[in-house]
Coordinates of C-alpha atoms and ligand atoms in Angstrom, one line a residue:
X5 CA 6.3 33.2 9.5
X6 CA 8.2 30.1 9.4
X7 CA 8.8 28.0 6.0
X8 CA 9.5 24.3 5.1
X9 CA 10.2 22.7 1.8
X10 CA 8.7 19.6 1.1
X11 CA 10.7 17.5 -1.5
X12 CA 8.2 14.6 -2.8
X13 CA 4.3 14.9 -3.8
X14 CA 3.4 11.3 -3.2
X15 CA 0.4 11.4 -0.2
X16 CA 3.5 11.7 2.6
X17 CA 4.8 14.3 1.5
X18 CA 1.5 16.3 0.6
X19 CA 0.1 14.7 4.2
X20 CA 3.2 16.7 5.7
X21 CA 2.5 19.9 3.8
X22 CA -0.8 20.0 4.4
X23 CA -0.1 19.4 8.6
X24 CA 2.8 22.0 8.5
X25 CA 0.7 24.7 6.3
X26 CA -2.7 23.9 8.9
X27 CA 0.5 25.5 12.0
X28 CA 0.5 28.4 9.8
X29 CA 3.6 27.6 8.3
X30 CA 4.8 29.1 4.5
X31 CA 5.1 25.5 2.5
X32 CA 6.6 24.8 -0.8
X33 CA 6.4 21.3 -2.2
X34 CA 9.0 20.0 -4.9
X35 CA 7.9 17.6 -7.2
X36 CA 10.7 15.6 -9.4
X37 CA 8.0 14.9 -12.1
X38 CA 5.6 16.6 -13.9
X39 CA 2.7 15.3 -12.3
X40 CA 2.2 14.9 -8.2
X41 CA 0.4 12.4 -6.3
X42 CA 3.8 9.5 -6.7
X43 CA 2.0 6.4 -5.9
X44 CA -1.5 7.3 -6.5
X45 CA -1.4 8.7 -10.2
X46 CA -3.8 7.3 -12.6
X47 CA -3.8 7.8 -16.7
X48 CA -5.1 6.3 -19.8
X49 CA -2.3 3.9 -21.3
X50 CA -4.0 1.5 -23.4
X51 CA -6.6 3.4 -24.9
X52 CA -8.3 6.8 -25.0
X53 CA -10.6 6.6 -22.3
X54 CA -9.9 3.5 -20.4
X55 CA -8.6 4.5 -17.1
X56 CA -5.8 2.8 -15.4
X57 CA -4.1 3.4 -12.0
X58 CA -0.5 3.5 -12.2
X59 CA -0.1 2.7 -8.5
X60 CA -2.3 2.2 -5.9
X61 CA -5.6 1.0 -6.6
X62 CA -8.0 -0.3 -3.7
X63 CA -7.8 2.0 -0.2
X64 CA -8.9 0.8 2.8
X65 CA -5.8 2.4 4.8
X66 CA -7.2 5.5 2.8
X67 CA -10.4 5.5 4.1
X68 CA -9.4 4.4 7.2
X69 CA -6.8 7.3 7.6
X70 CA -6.9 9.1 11.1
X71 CA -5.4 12.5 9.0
X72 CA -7.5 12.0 5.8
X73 CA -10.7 11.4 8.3
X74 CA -9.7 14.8 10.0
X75 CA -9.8 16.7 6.5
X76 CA -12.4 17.1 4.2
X77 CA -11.1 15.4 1.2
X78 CA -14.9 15.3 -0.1
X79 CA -15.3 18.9 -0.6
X80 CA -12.2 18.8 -2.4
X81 CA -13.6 15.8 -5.0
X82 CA -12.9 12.8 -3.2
X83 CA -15.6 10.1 -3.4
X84 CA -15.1 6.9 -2.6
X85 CA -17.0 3.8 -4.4
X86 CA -17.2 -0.3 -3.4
X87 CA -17.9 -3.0 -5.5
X88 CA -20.2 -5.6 -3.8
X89 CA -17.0 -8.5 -2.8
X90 CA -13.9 -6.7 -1.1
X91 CA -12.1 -9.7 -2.0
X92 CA -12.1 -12.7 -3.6
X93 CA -9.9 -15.7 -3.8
X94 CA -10.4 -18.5 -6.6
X95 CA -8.9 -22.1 -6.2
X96 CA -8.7 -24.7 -8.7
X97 CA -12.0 -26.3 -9.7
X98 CA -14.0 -23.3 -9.8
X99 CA -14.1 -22.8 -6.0
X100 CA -13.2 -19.1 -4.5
X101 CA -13.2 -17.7 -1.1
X102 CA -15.0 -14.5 -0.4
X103 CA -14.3 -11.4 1.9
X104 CA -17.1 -9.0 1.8
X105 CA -17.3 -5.7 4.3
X106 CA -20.8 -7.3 6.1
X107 CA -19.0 -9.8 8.8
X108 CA -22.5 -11.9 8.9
X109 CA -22.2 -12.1 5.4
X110 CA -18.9 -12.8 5.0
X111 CA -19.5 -15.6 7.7
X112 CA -22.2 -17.1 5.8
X113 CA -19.8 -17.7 2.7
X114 CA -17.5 -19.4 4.8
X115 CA -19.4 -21.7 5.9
X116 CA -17.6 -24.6 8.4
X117 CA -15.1 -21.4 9.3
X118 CA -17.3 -18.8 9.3
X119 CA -17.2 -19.0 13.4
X120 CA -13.5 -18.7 13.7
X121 CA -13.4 -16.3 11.0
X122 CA -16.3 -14.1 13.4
X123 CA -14.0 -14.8 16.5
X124 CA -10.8 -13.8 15.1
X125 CA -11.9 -10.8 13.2
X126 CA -15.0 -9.3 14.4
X127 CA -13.5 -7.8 18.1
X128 CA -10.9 -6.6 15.8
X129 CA -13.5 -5.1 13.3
X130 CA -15.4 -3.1 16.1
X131 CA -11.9 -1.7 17.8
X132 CA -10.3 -0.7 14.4
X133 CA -10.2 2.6 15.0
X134 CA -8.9 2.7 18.0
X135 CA -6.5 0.1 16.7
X136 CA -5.2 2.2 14.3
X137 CA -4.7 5.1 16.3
X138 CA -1.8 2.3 18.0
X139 CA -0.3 0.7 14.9
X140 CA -0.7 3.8 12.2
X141 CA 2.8 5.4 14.3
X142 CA 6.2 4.4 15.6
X143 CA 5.7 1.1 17.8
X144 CA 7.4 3.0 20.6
X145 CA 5.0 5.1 22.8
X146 CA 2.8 4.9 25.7
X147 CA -0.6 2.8 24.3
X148 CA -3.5 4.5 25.0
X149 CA -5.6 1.8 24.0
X150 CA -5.0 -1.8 25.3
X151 CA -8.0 -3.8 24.9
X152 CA -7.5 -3.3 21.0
X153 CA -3.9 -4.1 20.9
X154 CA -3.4 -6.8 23.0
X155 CA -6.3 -8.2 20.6
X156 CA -4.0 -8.1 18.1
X157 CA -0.4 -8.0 19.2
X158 CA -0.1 -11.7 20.1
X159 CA -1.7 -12.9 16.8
X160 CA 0.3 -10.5 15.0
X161 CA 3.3 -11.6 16.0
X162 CA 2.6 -15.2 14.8
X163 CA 3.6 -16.3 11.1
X164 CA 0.7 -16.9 9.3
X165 CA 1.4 -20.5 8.5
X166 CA 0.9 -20.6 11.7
X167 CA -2.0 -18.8 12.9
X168 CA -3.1 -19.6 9.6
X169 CA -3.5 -23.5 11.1
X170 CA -6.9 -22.6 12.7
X171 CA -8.9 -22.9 9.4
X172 CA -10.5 -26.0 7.9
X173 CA -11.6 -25.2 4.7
X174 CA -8.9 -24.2 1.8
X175 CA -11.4 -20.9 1.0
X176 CA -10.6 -19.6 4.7
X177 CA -7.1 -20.4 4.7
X178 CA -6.2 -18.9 1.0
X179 CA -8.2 -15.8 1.8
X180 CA -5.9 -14.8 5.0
X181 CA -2.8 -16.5 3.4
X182 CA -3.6 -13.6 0.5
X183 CA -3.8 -11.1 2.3
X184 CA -1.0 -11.8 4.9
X185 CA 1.0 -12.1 1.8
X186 CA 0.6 -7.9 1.4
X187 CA 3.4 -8.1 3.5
X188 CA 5.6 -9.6 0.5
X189 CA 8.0 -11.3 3.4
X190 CA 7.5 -15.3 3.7
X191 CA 4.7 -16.5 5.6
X192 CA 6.5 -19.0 7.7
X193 CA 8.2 -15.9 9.7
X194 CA 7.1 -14.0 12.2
X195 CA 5.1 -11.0 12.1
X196 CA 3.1 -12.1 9.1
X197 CA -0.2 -12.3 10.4
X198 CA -0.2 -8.8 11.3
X199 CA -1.4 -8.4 7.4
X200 CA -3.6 -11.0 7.1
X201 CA -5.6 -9.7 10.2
X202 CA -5.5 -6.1 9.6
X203 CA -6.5 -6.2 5.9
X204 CA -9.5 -8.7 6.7
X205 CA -10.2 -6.6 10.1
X206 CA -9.9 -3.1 8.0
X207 CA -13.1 -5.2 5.6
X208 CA -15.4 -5.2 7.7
X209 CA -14.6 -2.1 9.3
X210 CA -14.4 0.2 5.7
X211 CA -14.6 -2.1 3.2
X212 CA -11.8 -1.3 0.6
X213 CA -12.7 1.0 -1.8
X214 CA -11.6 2.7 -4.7
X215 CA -11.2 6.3 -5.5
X216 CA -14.0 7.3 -7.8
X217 CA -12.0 8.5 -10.9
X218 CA -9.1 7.0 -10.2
X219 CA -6.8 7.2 -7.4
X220 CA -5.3 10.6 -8.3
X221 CA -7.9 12.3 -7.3
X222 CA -7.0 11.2 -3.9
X223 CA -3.6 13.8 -4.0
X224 CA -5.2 15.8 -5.9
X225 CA -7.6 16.4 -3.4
X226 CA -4.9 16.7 -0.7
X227 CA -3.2 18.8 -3.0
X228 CA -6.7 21.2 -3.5
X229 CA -6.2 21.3 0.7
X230 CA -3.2 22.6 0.9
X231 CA -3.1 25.2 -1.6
X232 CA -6.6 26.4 -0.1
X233 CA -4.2 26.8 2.8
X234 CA -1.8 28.8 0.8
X235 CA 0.6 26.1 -0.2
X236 CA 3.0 26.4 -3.2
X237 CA 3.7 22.9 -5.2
X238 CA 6.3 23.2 -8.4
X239 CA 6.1 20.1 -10.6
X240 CA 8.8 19.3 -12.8
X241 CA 11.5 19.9 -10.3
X242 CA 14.0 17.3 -8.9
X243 CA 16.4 17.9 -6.0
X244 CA 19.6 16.6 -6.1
X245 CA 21.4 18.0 -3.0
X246 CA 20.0 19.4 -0.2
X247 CA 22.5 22.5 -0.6
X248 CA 20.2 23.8 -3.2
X249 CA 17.2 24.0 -1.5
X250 CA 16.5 27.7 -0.2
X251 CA 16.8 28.5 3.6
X252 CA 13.9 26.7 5.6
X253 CA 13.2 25.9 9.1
X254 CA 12.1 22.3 8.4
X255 CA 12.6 20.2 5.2
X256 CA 10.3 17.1 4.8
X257 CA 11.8 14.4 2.7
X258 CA 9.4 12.3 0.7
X259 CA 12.6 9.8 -0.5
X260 CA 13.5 6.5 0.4
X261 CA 16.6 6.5 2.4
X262 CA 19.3 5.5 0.2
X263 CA 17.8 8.9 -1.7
X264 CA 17.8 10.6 1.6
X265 CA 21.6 9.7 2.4
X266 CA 22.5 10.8 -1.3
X267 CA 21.1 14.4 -1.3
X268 CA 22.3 14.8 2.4
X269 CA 25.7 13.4 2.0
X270 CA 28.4 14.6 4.5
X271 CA 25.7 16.6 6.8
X272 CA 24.1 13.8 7.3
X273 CA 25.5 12.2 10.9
X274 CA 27.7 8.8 10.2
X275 CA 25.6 6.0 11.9
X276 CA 21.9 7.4 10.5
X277 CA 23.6 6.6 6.9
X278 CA 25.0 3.6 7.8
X279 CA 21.7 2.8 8.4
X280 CA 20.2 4.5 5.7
X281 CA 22.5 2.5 3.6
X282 CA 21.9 -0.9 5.1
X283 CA 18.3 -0.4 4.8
X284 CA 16.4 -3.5 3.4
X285 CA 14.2 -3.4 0.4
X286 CA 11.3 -5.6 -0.1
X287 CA 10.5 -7.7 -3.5
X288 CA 9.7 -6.3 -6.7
X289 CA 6.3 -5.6 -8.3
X290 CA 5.8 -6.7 -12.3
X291 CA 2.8 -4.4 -13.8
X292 CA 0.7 -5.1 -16.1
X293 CA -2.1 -3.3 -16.9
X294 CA -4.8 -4.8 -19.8
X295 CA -7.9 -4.4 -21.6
X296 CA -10.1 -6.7 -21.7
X297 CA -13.1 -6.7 -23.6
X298 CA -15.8 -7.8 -21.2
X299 CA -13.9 -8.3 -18.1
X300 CA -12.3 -11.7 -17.0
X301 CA -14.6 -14.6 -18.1
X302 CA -13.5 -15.7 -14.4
X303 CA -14.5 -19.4 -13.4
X304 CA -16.2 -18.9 -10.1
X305 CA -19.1 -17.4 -8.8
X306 CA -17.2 -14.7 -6.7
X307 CA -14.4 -13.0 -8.2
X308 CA -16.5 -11.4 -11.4
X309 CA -17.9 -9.2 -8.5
X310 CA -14.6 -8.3 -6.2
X311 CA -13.0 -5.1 -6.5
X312 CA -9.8 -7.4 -5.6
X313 CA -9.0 -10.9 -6.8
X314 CA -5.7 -12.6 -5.3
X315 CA -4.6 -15.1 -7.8
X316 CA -2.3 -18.0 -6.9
X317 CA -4.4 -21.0 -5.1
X318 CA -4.4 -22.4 -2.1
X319 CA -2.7 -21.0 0.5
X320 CA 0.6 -23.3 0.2
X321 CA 1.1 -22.0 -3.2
X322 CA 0.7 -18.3 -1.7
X323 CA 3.5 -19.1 1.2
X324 CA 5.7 -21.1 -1.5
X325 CA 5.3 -18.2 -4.2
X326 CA 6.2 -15.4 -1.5
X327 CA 9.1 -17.4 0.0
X328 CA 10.8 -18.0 -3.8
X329 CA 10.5 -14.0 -4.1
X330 CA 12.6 -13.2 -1.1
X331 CA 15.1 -15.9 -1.8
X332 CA 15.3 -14.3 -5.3
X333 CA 13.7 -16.8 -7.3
X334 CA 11.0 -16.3 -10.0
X335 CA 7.8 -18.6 -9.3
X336 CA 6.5 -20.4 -12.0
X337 CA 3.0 -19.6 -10.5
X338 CA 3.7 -15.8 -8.7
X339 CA 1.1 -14.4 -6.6
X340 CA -0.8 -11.9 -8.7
X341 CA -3.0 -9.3 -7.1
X342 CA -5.8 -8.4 -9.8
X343 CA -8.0 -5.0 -9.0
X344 CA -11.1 -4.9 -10.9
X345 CA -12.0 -0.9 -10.5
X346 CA -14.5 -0.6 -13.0
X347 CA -16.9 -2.9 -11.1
X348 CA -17.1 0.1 -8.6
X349 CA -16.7 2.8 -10.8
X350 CA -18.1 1.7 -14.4
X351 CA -16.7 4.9 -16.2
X352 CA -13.1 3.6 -16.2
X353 CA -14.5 1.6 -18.7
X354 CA -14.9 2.4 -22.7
X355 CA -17.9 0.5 -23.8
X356 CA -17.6 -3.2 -23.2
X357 CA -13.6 -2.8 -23.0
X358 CA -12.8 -3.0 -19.4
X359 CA -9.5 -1.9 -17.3
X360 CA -8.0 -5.1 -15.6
X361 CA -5.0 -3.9 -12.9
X362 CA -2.7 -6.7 -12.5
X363 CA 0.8 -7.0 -10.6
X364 CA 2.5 -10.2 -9.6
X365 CA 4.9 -10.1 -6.5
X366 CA 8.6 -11.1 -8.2
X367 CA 12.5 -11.3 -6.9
X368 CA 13.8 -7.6 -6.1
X369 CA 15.3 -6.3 -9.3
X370 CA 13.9 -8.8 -11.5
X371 CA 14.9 -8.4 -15.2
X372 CA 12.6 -10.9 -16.8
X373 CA 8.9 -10.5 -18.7
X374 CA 6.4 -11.4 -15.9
X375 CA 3.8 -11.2 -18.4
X376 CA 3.3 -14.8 -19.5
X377 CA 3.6 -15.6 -16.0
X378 CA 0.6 -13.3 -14.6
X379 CA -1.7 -14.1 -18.4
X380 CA -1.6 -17.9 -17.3
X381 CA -2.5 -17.3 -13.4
X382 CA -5.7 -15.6 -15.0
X383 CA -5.7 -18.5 -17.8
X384 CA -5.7 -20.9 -15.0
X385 CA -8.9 -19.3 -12.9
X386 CA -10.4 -17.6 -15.6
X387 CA -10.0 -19.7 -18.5
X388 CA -10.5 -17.1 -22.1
X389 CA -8.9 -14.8 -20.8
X390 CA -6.1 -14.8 -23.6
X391 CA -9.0 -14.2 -26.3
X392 CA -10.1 -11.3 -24.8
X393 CA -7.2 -9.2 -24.1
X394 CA -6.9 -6.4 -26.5
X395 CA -4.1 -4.5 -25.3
X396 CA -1.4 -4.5 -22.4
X397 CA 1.1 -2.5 -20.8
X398 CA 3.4 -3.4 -18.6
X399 CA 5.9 -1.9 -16.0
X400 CA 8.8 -3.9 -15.1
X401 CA 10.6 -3.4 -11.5
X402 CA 13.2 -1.4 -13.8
X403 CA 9.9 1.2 -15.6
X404 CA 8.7 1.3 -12.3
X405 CA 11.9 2.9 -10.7
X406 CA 11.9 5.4 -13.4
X407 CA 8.9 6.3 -13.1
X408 CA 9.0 6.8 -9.3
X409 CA 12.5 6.8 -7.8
X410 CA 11.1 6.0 -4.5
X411 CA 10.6 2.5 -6.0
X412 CA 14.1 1.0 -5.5
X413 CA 14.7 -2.1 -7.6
X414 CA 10.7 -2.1 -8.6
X415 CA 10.0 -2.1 -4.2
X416 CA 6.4 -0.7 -4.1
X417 CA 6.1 -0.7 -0.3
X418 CA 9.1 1.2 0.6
X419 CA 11.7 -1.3 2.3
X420 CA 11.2 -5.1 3.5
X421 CA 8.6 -5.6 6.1
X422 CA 11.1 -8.1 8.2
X423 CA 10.2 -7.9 11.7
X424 CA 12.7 -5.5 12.7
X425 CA 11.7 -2.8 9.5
X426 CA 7.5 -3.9 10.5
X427 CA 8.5 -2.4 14.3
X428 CA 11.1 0.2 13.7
X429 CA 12.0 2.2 10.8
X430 CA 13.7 3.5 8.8
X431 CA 16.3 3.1 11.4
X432 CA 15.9 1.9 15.2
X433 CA 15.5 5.7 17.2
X434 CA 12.4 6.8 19.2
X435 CA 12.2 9.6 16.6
X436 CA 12.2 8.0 13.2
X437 CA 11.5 10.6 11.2
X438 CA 14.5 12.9 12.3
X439 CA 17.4 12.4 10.5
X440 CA 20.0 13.9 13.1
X441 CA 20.8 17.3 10.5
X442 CA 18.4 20.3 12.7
X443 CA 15.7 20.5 10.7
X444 CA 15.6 17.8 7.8
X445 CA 12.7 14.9 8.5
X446 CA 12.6 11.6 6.3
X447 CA 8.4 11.3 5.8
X448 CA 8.0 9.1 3.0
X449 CA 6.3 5.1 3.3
X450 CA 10.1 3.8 4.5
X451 CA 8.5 5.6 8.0
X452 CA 6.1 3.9 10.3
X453 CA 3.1 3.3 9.9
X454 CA 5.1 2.1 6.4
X455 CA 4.0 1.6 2.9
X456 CA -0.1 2.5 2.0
X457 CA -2.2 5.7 0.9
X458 CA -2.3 6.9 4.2
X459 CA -0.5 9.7 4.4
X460 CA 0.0 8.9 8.4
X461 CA 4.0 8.8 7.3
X462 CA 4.2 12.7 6.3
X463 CA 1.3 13.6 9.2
X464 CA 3.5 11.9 12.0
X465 CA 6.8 13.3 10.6
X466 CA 5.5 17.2 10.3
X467 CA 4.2 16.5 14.3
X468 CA 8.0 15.5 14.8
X469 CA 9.1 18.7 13.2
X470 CA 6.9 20.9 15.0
X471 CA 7.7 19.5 18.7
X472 CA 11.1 20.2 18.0
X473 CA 10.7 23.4 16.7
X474 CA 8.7 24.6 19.2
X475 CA 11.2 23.0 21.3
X476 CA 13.9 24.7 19.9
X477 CA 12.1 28.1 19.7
Ligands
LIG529 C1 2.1 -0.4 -8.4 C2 1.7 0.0 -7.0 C3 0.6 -0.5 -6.4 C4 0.2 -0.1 -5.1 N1 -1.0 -0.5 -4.6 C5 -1.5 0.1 -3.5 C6 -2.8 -0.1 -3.1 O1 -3.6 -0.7 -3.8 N2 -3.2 0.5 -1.9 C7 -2.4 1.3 -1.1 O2 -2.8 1.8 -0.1 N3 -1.1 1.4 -1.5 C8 -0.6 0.9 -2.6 N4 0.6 1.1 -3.1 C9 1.6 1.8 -2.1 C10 1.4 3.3 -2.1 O3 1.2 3.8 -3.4 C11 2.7 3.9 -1.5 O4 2.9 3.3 -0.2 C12 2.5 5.4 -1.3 O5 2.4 6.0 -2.6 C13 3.8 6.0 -0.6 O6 3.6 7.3 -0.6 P1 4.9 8.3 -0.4 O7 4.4 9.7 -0.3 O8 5.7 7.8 0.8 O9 5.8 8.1 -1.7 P2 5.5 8.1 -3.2 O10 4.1 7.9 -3.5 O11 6.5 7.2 -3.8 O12 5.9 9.6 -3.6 C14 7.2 10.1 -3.6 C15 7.3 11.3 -4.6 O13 8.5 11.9 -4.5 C16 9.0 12.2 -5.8 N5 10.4 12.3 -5.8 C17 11.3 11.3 -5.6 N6 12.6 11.7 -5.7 C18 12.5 13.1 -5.8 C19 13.5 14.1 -5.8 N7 14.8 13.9 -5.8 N8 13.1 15.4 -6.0 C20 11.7 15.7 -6.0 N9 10.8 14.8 -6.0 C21 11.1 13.5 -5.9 C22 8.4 11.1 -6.7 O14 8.4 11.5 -8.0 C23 7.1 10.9 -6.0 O15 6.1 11.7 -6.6 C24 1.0 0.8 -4.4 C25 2.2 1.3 -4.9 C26 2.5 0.9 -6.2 C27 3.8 1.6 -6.9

C-alpha cells in the first residue's frame, strides 16, 4: 500500500487526506497544535458557555464545496443553519442594504436596483455550480462550461468601482462594495468584482450559513471521514524539516510558502523558492470577539436579523478603508466584518448574553489596538453598544500568527489576492500544487481556488499527487 504524510489539519489538508485515504492510500496527518481543524476551530473565550469561532465563521464556499458535496459530512455531525438576512449593510441614518438567499426577495428590498441587481446576479445564481466547477481550480485548463464563465469572466475582471457604477441607490452599491472588499485588495483594481459577484451570486444559490455548533465541527466531521477510512491524525506535533518526516510516497503540505521553503530548504528547486519567497501576503485581520448582553442594539431594521453585517458605510468609505490597508495605513473608520452566529444557532448563546464575532480589515503586520476602532464602527450603526459589552477578547495580527502559523503577519486568506496571485498561485506553473521535489505537494489556501472552508485546495492537490504517481508508477 502506498503512504503520504499530511503536515497541517486545517480543511486542506484534511480535504487532501481524506482524497488520498478514499485511493486506498495509508495517511497520517501531523498537526503542529493540539487541536486540528486551523482555520475553522471554535471555543469558549469569554465565558463558560458562550461559543466563539476563532476563524471562520459564515460558509457559503463550504456548502457550496464540490468535495464536501461529494462526502457525507452530515452523517458525520455536520448541520448547517441560516439566519433569515445573509447580509446586511447599514449606512448612516439608520438606512441598511439587505442580501437575503430568495433573489425575488432580495430584489424587493432593493427597490429602484432591484432589476439590475436580478440581471447581474440571477444567471449567475442558476449556473453556480457549474461555475464553480471552473473557478474552485487552477485558471489554466480546458473550460468545460462556457455559458457560466463567460457570464462572469468579463465582469470579473472589472474593479468594482467600476462595475460597481451600475447602481443608483447607496444600499446596492455598499452591499457589492462589501462584499467585493472579501478580497482585501483595493477596489479601484482589477479583478475585484470577482468577490463582489461570487459572494452575492453564491446567496442566492446557498445562502451562507453557519456550522451548527460552531465551525469546528466542520473538520471535525472531515476528520470523523477520514479516520472511518483508516486515517491516523497526531495532534500536538510540529514539523520543522522535511528530513524528519518518515519515508512516504506523497507528502501534502498544509503551510504557507515561506513555511514550505523553510522546512524544504536546499531540496527544494532554486526558482520555486524564489517564488516561494517573493510570495505576496494580503492585509491583516484585528479580532475581536465580545459579549454582548442582548445582541447589538443595531439602528436599522436589517442587520439585527443577518448572520453577517459589513460595517463601514457607503461604499466610498469601503474602497477608501481597503485602499489605506494595502498602502499600510490604519483607517480611522476600518471595514469591520461582524458575524452574528447565534441568530442561526441560538445555543452559542448563554441566556440573554450573546457571541458578537468582529474583525476589522487592518495594514499587514499591524502592531496597534484595533479595538476602539471596530467598538466605534458598531457605536456609529448601533448606537449602545459600549453599554452592553460585558467582555472582549481580542487577537491582534501578531496572536493570530501564533496561533496559526499559516497566518503570516495576521494574513487570514493565505497571500494577496492581486491579479496575478487571484489567477495563478502560489507560483505561475500549470501544476501549482507540485513543488518540483518528487513527491512533496503545497495544498494549503496559498493554492487555487485560494483562501475559504472549502477544502477544494487539499482535494485538487491530492488529484495532482495521484496523476503523477500513477504516472510515475
Ligand atoms: C479570523 C478568520 C476568519 C475567517 N473567516 C472565514 C469565513 O467566515 N469563511 C470562510 O470560508 N473562511 C474564512 N476564513 C479563511 C479560512 O479559515 C481559511 O482559508 C482556511 O482555514 C484555510 O485552510 P487551510 O487548510 O489551507 O489552512 P489552515 O486552516 O490555516 O490550517 C493549517 C494547519 O496547519 C497547521 N500547521 C502549520 N504549520 C505546521 C507545522 N509546521 N507542522 C504541523 N502543522 C502545522 C496549523 O496549526 C493549522 O492547523 C477565516 C480565517 C480566519 C483566520
Amino acid at each position: 500500500m502506498s503512504s503520504a504524510i499530511v503536515v497541517g489539519a486545517g480543511p486542506n489538508g484534511l480535504a487532501a487526506a481524506v482524497t488520498l485515504a478514499q485511493r486506498g492510500m495509508d495517511v497520517t496527518v501531523l498537526e503542529a497544535s493540539d487541536t486540528i481543524g486551523g482555520g475553522t476551530r471554535s471555543s469558549e473565550r469569554i465565558l463558560p458557555g458562550l461559543l466563539h469561532d476563532d476563524g471562520a465563521a459564515v460558509h457559503p464556499i463550504g456548502l457550496a464545496s464540490p468535495f464536501f458535496r461529494s462526502l457525507d459530512l452530515a452523517a458525520h455531525g455536520l448541520e448547517w443553519a441560516w439566519s433569515d438576512i445573509d447580509l446586511a449593510h447599514p449606512l448612516d441614518g439608520g438606512r441598511a442594504g439587505a442580501m437575503v438567499a430568495s433573489l425575488d426577495e432580495t430584489v424587493r428590498l432593493l427597490g429602484r436596483d432591484g432589476g439590475r441587481w436580478r440581471a447581474l446576479f440571477g444567471p449567475l445564481a442558476d449556473s453556480f455550480d457549474e461555475l464553480a466547477q471552473e473557478v474552485l481550480r487552477p485558471m489554466v485548463h480546458v473550460p468545460r462550461h462556457l455559458v457560466p464563465l463567460a457570464r462572469f469572466g468579463p465582469a470579473a475582471l472589472l474593479p468594482a468601482t467600476a462595475l460597481g457604477r451600475i447602481w443608483r441607490t447607496d444600499e446596492a452599491a455598499a452591499l457589492f462594495a462589501g462584499n467585493a472588499a472579501h478580497g482585501w485588495h483595493p477596489l479601484n483594481r482589477p479583478t475585484t468584482s470577482a468577490f463582489g459577484l461570487m459572494f452575492a451570486a453564491i446567496s442566492h444559490r446557498y445562502g451562507w450559513p453557519v456550522v451548527k455548533g460552531g465551525s469546528a465541527r466542520l473538520t471535525d466531521a472531515l476528520a470523523s471521514v477520514f479516520t472511518e477510512l483508516g486515517g491516523c491524525i497526531e495532534t500536538g506535533h510540529r514539523v520543522r524539516s522535511l528530513t524528519e518526516l518518515p519515508p512516504a510516497d506523497v507528502v501534502m503540505l498544509d503551510l504557507e510558502p515561506g513555511a514550505v521553503a523553510d522546512l524544504a530548504g536546499d531540496a527544494l528547486p532554486a526558482r520555486v523558492r524564489k517564488a516561494y519567497r517573493r510570495f505576496r501576503r494580503a492585509p491583516a485581520a484585528f479580532k475581536v470577539d465580545f459579549a454582548v448582553e442582548g445582541g447589538l442594539p443595531w439602528r436599522d431594521e436589517y442587520s439585527s436579523r443577518a448572520g453577517t453585517v459589513h460595517v463601514c458605510g457607503s461604499a466610498a468609505e469601503v474602497a477608501a478603508a481597503e485602499h489605506d490597508i494595502t498602502r499600510g495605513r490604519m483607517p480611522e473608520r476600518p471595514f469591520v466584518l461582524v458575524a452574528q452566529q447565534y441568530l442561526a444557532d441560538p445555543q452559542r448563546s448563554v441566556g440573554d448574553v450573546h457571541p458578537v464575532y468582529t474583525y476589522a480589515h487592518v495594514p499587514h503586520g499591524y502592531t496597534g489596538d484595533a479595538t476602539e476602532h471596530i467598538i466605534a464602527q458598531l457605536e456609529r450603526f448601533a448606537p449602545g453598544t459600549r453599554e452592553r459589552i460585558i467582555g472582549a477578547h481580542a487577537r491582534t495580527p501578531r496572536a493570530l500568527a501564533d496561533h496559526n502559523p499559516n497566518l503570516v503577519g495576521g494574513d487570514i486568506i493565505g497571500g494577496a489576492n492581486t491579479p496575478l496571485q487571484l489567477l495563478m498561485r502560489p507560483r505561475v506553473s500549470t501544476d501549482p500544487y507540485y513543488t518540483g521535489i518528487p513527491g512533496v505537494y503545497i495544498c494549503s489556501a496559498s493554492t487555487p481556488p485560494g483562501a475559504g472552508v472549502h477544502g477544494m485546495c487539499g482535494h485538487n492537490a491530492a488529484l495532482s499527487a495521484l496523476r503523477r504517481t500513477e504516472r510515475a508508477g
